[in-house]
Short mmCIF file of C-alpha atoms (C1' of nucleotides) in Angstrom, two decimals:
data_model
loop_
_atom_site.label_atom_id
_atom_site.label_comp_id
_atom_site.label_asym_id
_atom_site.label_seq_id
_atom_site.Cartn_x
_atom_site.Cartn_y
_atom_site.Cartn_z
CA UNK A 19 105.99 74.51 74.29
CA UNK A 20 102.52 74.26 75.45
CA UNK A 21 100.91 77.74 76.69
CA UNK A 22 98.63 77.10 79.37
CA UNK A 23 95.57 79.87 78.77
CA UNK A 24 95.09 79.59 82.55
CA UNK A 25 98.59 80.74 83.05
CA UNK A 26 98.75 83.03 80.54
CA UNK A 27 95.67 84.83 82.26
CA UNK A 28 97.46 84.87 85.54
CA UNK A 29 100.84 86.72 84.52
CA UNK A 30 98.97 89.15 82.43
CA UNK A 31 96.21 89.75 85.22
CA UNK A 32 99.11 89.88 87.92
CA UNK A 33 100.86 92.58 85.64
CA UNK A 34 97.37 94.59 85.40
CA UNK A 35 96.47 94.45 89.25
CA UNK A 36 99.87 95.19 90.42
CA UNK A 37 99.72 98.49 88.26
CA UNK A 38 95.73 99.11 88.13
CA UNK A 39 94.18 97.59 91.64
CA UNK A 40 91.52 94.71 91.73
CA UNK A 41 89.06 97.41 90.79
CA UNK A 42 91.34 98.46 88.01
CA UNK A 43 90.97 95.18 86.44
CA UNK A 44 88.92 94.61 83.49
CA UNK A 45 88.00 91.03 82.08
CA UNK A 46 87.09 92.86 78.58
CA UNK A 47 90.81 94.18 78.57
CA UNK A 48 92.37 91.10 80.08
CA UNK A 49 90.96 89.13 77.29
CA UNK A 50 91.87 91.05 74.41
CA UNK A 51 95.75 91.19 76.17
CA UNK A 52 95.11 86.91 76.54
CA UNK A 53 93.47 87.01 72.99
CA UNK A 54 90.30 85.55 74.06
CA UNK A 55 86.76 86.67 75.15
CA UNK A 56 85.70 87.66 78.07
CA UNK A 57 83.37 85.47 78.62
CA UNK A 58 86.04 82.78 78.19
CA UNK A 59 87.93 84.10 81.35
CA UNK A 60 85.05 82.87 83.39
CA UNK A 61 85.60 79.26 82.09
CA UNK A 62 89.08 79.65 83.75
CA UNK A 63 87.88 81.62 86.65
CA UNK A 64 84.16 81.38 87.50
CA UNK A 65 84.42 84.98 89.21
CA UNK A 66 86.13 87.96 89.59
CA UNK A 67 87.04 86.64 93.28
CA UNK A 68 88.23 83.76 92.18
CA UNK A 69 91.03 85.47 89.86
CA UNK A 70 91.71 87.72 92.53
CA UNK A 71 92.18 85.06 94.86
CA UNK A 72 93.97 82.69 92.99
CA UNK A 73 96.63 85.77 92.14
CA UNK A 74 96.98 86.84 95.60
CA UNK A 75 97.54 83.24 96.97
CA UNK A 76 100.09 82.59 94.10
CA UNK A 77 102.11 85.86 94.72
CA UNK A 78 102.15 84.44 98.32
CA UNK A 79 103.69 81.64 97.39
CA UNK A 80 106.19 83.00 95.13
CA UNK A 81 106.52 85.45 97.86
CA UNK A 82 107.69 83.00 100.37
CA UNK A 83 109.30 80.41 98.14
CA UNK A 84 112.07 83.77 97.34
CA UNK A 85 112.12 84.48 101.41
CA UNK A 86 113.06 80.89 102.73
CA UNK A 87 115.62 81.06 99.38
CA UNK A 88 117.44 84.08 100.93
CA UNK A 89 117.89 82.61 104.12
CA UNK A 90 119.43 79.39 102.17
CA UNK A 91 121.68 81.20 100.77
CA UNK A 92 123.59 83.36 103.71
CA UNK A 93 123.90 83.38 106.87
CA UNK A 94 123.90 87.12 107.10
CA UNK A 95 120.33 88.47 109.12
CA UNK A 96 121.66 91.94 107.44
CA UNK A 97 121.67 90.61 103.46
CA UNK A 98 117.98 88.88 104.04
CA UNK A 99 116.61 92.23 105.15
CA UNK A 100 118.25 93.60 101.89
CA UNK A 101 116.91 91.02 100.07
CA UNK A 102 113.29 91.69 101.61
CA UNK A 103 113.19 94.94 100.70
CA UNK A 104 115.19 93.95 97.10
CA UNK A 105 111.34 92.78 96.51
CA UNK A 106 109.76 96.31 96.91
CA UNK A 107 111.97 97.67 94.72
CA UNK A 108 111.93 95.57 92.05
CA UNK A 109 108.16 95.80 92.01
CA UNK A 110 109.10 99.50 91.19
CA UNK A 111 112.00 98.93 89.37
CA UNK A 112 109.21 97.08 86.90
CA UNK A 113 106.94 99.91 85.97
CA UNK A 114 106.44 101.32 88.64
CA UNK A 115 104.17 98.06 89.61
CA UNK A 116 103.21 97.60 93.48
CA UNK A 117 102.97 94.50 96.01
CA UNK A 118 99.91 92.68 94.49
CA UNK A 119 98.67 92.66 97.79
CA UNK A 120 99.85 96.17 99.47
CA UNK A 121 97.48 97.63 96.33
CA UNK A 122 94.58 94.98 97.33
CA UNK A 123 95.01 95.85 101.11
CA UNK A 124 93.88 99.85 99.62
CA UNK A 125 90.57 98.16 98.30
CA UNK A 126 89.91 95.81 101.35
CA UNK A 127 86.60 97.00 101.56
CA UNK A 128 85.51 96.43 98.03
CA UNK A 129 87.30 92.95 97.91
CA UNK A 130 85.38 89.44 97.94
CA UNK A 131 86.03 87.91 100.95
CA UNK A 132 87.99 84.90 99.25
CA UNK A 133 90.53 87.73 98.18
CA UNK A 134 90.84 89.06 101.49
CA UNK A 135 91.45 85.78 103.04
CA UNK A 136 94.61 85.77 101.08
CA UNK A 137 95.94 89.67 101.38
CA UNK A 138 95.54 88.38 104.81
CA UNK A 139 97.50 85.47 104.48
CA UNK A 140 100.31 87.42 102.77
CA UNK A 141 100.59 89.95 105.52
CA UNK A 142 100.81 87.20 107.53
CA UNK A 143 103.70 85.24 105.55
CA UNK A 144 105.24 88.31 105.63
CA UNK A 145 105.49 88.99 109.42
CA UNK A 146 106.06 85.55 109.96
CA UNK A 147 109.31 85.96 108.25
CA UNK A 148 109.98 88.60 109.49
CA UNK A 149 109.39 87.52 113.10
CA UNK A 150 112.53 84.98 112.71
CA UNK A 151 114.83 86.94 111.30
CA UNK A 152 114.43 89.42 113.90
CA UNK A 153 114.66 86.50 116.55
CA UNK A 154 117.66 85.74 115.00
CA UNK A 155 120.10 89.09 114.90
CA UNK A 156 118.04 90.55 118.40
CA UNK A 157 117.54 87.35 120.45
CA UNK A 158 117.04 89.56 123.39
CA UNK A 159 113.87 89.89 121.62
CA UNK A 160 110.68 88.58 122.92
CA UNK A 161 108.31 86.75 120.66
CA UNK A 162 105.94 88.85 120.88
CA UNK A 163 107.97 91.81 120.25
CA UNK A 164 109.32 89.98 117.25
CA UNK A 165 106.08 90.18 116.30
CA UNK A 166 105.44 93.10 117.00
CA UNK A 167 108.62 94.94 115.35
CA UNK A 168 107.79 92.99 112.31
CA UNK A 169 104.78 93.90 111.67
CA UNK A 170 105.99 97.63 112.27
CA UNK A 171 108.96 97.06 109.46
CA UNK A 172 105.82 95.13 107.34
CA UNK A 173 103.79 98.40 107.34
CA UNK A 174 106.79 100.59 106.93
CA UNK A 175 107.89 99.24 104.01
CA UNK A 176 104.83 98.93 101.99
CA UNK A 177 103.97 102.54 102.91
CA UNK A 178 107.39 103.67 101.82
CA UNK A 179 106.40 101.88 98.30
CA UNK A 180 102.91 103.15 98.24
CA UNK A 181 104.65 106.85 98.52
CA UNK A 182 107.21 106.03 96.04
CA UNK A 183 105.28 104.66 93.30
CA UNK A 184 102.84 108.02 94.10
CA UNK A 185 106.01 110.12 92.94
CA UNK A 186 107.17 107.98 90.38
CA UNK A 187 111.27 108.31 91.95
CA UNK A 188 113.10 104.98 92.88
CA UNK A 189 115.24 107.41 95.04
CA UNK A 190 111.97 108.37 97.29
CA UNK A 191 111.83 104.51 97.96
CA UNK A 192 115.78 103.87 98.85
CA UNK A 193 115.89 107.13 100.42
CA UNK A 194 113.10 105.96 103.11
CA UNK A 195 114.43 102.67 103.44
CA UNK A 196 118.07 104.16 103.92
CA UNK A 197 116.08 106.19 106.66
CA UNK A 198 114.06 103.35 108.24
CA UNK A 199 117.72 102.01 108.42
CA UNK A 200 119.11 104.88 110.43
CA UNK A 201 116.59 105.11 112.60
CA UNK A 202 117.28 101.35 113.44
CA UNK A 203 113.90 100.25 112.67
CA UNK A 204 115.51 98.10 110.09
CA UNK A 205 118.31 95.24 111.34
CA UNK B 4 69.57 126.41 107.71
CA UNK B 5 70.24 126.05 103.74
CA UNK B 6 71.39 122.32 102.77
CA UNK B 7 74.42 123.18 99.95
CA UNK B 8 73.66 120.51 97.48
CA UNK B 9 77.62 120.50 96.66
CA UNK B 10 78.31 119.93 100.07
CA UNK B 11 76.22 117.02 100.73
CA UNK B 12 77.88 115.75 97.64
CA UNK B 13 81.12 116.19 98.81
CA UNK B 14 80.77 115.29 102.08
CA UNK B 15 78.96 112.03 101.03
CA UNK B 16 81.78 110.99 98.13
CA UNK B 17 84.10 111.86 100.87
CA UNK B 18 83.12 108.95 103.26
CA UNK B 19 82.88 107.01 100.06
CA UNK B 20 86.22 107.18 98.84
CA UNK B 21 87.87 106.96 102.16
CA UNK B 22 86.13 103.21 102.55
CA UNK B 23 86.32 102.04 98.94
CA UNK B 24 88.60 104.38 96.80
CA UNK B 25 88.29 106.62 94.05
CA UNK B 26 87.41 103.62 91.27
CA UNK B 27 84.89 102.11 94.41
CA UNK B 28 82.72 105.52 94.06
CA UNK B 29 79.99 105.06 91.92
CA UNK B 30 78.42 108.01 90.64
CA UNK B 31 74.66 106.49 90.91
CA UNK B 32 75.10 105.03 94.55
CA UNK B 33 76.43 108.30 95.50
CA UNK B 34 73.36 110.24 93.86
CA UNK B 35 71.03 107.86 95.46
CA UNK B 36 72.43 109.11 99.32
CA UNK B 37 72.51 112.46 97.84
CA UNK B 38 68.88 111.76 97.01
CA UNK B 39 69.55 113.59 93.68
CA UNK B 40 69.62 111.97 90.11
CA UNK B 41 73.18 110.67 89.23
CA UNK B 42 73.03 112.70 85.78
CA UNK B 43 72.87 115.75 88.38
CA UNK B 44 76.04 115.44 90.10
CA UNK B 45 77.58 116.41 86.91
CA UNK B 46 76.05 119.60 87.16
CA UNK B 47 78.03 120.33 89.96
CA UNK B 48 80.92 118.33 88.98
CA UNK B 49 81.16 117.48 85.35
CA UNK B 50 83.27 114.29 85.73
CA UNK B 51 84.45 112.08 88.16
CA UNK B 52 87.94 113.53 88.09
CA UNK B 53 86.59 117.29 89.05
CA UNK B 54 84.49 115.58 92.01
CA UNK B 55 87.84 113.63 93.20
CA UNK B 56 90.07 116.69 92.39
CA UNK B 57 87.65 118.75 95.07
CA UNK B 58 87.86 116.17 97.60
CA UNK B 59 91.64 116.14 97.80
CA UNK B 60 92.29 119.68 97.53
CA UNK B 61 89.40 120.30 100.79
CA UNK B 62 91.37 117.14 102.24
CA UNK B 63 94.26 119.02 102.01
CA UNK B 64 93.01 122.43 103.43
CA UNK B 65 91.22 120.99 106.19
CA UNK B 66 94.48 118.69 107.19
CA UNK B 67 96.69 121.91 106.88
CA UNK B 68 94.06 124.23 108.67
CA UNK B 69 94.63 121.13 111.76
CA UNK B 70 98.01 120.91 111.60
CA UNK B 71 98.52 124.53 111.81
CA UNK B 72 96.28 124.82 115.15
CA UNK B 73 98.25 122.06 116.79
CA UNK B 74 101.26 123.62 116.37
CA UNK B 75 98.97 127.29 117.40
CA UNK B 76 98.02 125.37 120.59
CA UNK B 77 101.00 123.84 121.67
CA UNK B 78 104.73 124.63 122.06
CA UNK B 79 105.34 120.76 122.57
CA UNK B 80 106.83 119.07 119.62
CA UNK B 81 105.96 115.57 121.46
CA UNK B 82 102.19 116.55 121.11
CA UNK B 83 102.71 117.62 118.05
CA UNK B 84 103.54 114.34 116.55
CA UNK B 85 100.85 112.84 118.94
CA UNK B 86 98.35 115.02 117.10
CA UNK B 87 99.66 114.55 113.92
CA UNK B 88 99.39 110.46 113.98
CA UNK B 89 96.51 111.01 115.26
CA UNK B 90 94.72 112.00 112.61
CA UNK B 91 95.13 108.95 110.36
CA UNK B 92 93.57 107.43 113.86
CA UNK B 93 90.76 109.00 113.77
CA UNK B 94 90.11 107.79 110.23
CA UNK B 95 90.39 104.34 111.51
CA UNK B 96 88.41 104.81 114.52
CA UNK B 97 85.39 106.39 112.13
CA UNK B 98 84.67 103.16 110.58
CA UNK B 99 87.39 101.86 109.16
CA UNK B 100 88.26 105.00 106.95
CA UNK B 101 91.47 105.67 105.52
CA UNK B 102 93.14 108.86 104.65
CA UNK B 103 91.50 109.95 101.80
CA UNK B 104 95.20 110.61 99.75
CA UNK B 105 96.45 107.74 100.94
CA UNK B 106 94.09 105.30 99.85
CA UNK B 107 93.94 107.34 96.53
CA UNK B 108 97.56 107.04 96.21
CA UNK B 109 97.31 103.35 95.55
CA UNK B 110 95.17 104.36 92.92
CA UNK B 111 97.61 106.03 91.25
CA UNK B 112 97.57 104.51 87.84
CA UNK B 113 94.27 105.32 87.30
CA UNK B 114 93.56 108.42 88.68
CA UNK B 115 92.86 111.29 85.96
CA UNK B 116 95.80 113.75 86.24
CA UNK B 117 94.14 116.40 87.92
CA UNK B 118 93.48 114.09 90.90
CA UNK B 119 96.91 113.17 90.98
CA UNK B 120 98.18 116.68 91.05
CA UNK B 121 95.74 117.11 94.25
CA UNK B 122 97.33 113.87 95.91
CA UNK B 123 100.78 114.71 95.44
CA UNK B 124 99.89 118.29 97.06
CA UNK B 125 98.66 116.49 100.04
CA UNK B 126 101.90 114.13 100.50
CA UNK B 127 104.13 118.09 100.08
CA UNK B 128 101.93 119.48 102.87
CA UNK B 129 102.43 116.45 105.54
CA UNK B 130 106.21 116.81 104.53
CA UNK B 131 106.36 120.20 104.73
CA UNK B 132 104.92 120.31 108.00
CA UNK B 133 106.82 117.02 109.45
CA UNK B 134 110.04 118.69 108.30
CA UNK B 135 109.79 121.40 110.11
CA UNK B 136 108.27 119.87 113.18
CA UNK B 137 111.71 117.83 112.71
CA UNK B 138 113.76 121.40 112.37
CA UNK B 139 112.22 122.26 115.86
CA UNK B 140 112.85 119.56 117.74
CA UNK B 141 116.02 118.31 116.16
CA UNK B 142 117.53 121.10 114.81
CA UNK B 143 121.04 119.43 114.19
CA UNK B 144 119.70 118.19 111.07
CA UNK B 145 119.89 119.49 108.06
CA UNK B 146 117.11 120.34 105.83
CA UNK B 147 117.62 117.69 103.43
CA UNK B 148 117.43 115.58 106.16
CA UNK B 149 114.69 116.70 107.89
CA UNK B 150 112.52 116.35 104.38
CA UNK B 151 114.10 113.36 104.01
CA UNK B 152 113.18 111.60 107.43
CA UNK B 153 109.86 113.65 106.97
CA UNK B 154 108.94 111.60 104.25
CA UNK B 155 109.79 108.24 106.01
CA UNK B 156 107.67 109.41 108.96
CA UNK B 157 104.54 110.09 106.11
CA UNK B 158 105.29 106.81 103.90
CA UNK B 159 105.26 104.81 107.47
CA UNK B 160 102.05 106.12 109.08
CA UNK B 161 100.38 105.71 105.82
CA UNK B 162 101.97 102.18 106.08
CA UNK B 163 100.78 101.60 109.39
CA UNK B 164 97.23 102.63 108.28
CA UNK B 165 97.29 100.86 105.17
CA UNK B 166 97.90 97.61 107.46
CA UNK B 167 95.99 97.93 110.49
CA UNK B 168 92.60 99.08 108.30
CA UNK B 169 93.42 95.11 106.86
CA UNK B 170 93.81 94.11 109.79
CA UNK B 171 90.77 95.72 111.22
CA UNK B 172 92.28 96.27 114.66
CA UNK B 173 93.01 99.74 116.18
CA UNK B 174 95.57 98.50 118.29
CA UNK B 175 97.31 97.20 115.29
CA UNK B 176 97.81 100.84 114.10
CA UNK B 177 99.29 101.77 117.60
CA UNK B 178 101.37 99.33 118.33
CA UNK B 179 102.76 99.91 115.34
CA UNK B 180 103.50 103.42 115.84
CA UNK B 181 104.76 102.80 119.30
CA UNK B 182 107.46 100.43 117.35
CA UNK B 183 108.13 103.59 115.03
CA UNK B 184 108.40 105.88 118.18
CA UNK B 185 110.69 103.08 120.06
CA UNK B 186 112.95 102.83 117.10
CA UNK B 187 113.46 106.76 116.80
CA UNK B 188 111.56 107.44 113.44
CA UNK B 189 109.19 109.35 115.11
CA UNK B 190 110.16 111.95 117.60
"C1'" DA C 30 70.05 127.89 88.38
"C1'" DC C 31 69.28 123.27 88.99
"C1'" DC C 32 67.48 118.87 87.79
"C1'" DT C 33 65.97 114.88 84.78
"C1'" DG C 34 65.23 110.74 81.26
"C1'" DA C 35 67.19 108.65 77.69
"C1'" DA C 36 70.99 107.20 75.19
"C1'" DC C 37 75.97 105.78 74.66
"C1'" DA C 38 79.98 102.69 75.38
"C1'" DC C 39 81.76 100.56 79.23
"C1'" DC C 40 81.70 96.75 83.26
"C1'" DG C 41 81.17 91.52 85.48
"C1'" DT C 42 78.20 87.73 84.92
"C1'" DT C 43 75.17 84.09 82.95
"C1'" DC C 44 73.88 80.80 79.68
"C1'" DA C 45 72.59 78.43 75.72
"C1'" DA C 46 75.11 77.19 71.84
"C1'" DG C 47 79.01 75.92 69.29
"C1'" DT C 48 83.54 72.95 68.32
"C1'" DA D 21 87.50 70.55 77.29
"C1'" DC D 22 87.36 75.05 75.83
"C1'" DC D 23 85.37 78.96 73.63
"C1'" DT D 24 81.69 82.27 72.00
"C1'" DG D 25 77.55 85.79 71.16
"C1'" DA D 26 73.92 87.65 73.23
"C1'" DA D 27 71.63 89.29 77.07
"C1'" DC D 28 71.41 91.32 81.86
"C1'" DA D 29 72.07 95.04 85.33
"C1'" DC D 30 75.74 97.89 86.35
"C1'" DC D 31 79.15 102.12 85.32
"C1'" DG D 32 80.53 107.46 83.88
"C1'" DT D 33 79.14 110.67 80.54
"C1'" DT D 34 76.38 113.55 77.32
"C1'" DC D 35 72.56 116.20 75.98
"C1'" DA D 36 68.20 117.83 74.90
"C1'" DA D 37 64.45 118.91 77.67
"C1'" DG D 38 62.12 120.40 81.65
"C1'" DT D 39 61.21 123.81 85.83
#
DNA sequence: ACCTGAACACCGTTCAAGT
DNA sequence: ACCTGAACACCGTTCAAGT
C-alpha cells in the first residue's frame, strides 16, 4: 500500500477547508496533520491557489461522478432529488463540515482566480444536473426555466446548509428541506 | 462635526467584512483606511473578536430598527417581504457586499465565541420577524410552522445571496427569488 | 484619553541546500 | 524526485512609552 503524499495532502486539506474556509487553511497546520513541512507542501502545490483549485475541481468531480450514479440507479426523478440533497447532509452529518465550495463561494472575493474558476464550475455542474432532472418530472418546463428553477433549488439548498451548520442541529437542515418540499420548490 | 474614531473603525471593518469575511479583515489594512496605527485599533477594540462582536450586534440593531419601520409604514404584508429581500439586495447592489451574518456564518468554525453568539442573534431576529410576518398573512399556520417556514425563507435568501454574489449578477439574485415567490416559499 | 514602535508567534512563499 | 531550514513580508496581539 503505497501512500501518495499528494493525496494524502488533498483529503486532509479537503477535511480542513470544508470545516475552516480557504482562509481557514494553514500550510503550517496541514503539514504537521500530513507529517511534513510546510515548505514541502509547495513541492506538491506551488501555491495556495493551486491547492485550492485542485480541491475544488476534485470535489467537482466526485460531485458529479455520485450525481450521474443516482440517476443509474432509479428511475425515480423523486429519489435523485433525495439523493442530491443526501449530499448536504452528509457534509453535516460529518462534523458539521460544509460543501467545499458553498464555504469558498463566502470568500469569493479573497479567492485566486484559478479557485474561482472552479467554485464556478461546481455551481455550474450543479445546475446542470439539476436542469435535467427537472426537465424530466416537469417537461412542461422550458429550458430556460429549468434553468432557472435549478439554480433557485441550487441556492436554496446551500443556504439551508450554511444556516444549519451556523446552529449546529441536523433537524434545522431536514426541517428546511422538508419545507422547501412543501412549498413545491423541491420535485 | 466630530469624526468618532470608533465609528470610522466600524464603519470601515464593516465594508471589509461584508466583501472578504471576518478571517479576510486584516487589522493593519484596516488601520491604514482608518489612517490610525494598527496597534491603535486595539485601544478601541482589544481583539479582533470584540471588533467583529460590535459589528454584528450594530448589524443586528440597524436590520431590526428597518424591519420594524417597514412593517410601521406599511399594512401590506406583500411589501413587507419586498422590503425584507430587499435588503440582502442592496448589499449586492453596493459592490458586491454580502450580509454581514451571513457571510460570517460560513465562518463559523473559526469565529471566537462571542462573534458567534452575535451571528446566531442576527439569524433569531430575521426569524422572529419572518414568523410573524408569516402569522399575519397566513394565519392558519401554526407557530411552529410559521418559525419553521421562517427559517427556510432566511436559509434561502441567504442562499440566493450566497450564489448570485458568485455569480456576480444582480439578476441572478432576483430571478432567484422570483422562483422562491413562484413556488410559494415566499409570500 | 488616545496613540505609537517594537517585539512576539503566527502566516504563505521562496530558495539554496540536502538526500 | 522529494524534502528541509532559513529568510522574507505579512498577520493579531501585547506592552512599555509617549502626548
Amino acid at each position: 500500500m503505497t501512500t501518495d503524499t499528494r493525496e494524502t495532502i488533498m483529503a486532509v486539506a479537503r477535511k480542513m477547508v470544508q470545516t475552516r474556509g480557504y482562509n481557514g487553511l494553514s500550510f503550517r497546520e496541514l503539514a504537521k496533520e500530513v507529517g511534513i513541512k510546510s515548505a514541502s507542501i509547495h513541492y506538491h502545490f506551488p501555491t495556495k491557489g493551486d491547492l485550492g483549485s485542485a480541491l475544488a475541481r476534485r470535489y467537482t468531480e466526485d460531485g458529479l461522478a455520485y450525481l450521474s450514479g443516482l440517476r443509474a440507479d432509479s428511475d425515480d426523478p423523486q429519489r435523485w432529488i433525495k439523493g442530491y440533497t443526501e449530499i448536504f447532509r452528509m457534509a453535516l452529518l460529518n462534523d458539521n463540515r460544509m460543501c467545499l465550495c458553498g464555504i469558498m463561494a463566502a470568500e469569493y472575493d479573497d479567492l485566486p482566480p484559478e479557485v474561482r474558476v472552479e467554485v464556478d464550475a461546481f455551481t455550474d455542474v450543479n445546475v446542470q444536473w439539476l436542469s435535467e432532472v427537472l426537465s424530466t418530472c416537469r417537461p412542461e418546463l422550458g429550458a430556460d426555466q429549468s434553468q432557472q428553477q435549478a439554480l433557485a433549488i441550487y441556492a436554496a439548498v446551500e443556504g439551508a446548509q450554511l444556516v444549519a451548520r451556523g446552529r449546529g442541529d441536523l433537524g434545522v437542515f431536514d426541517a428546511t428541506i422538508e419545507a422547501y418540499r412543501v412549498a413545491g420548490l423541491l420535485p
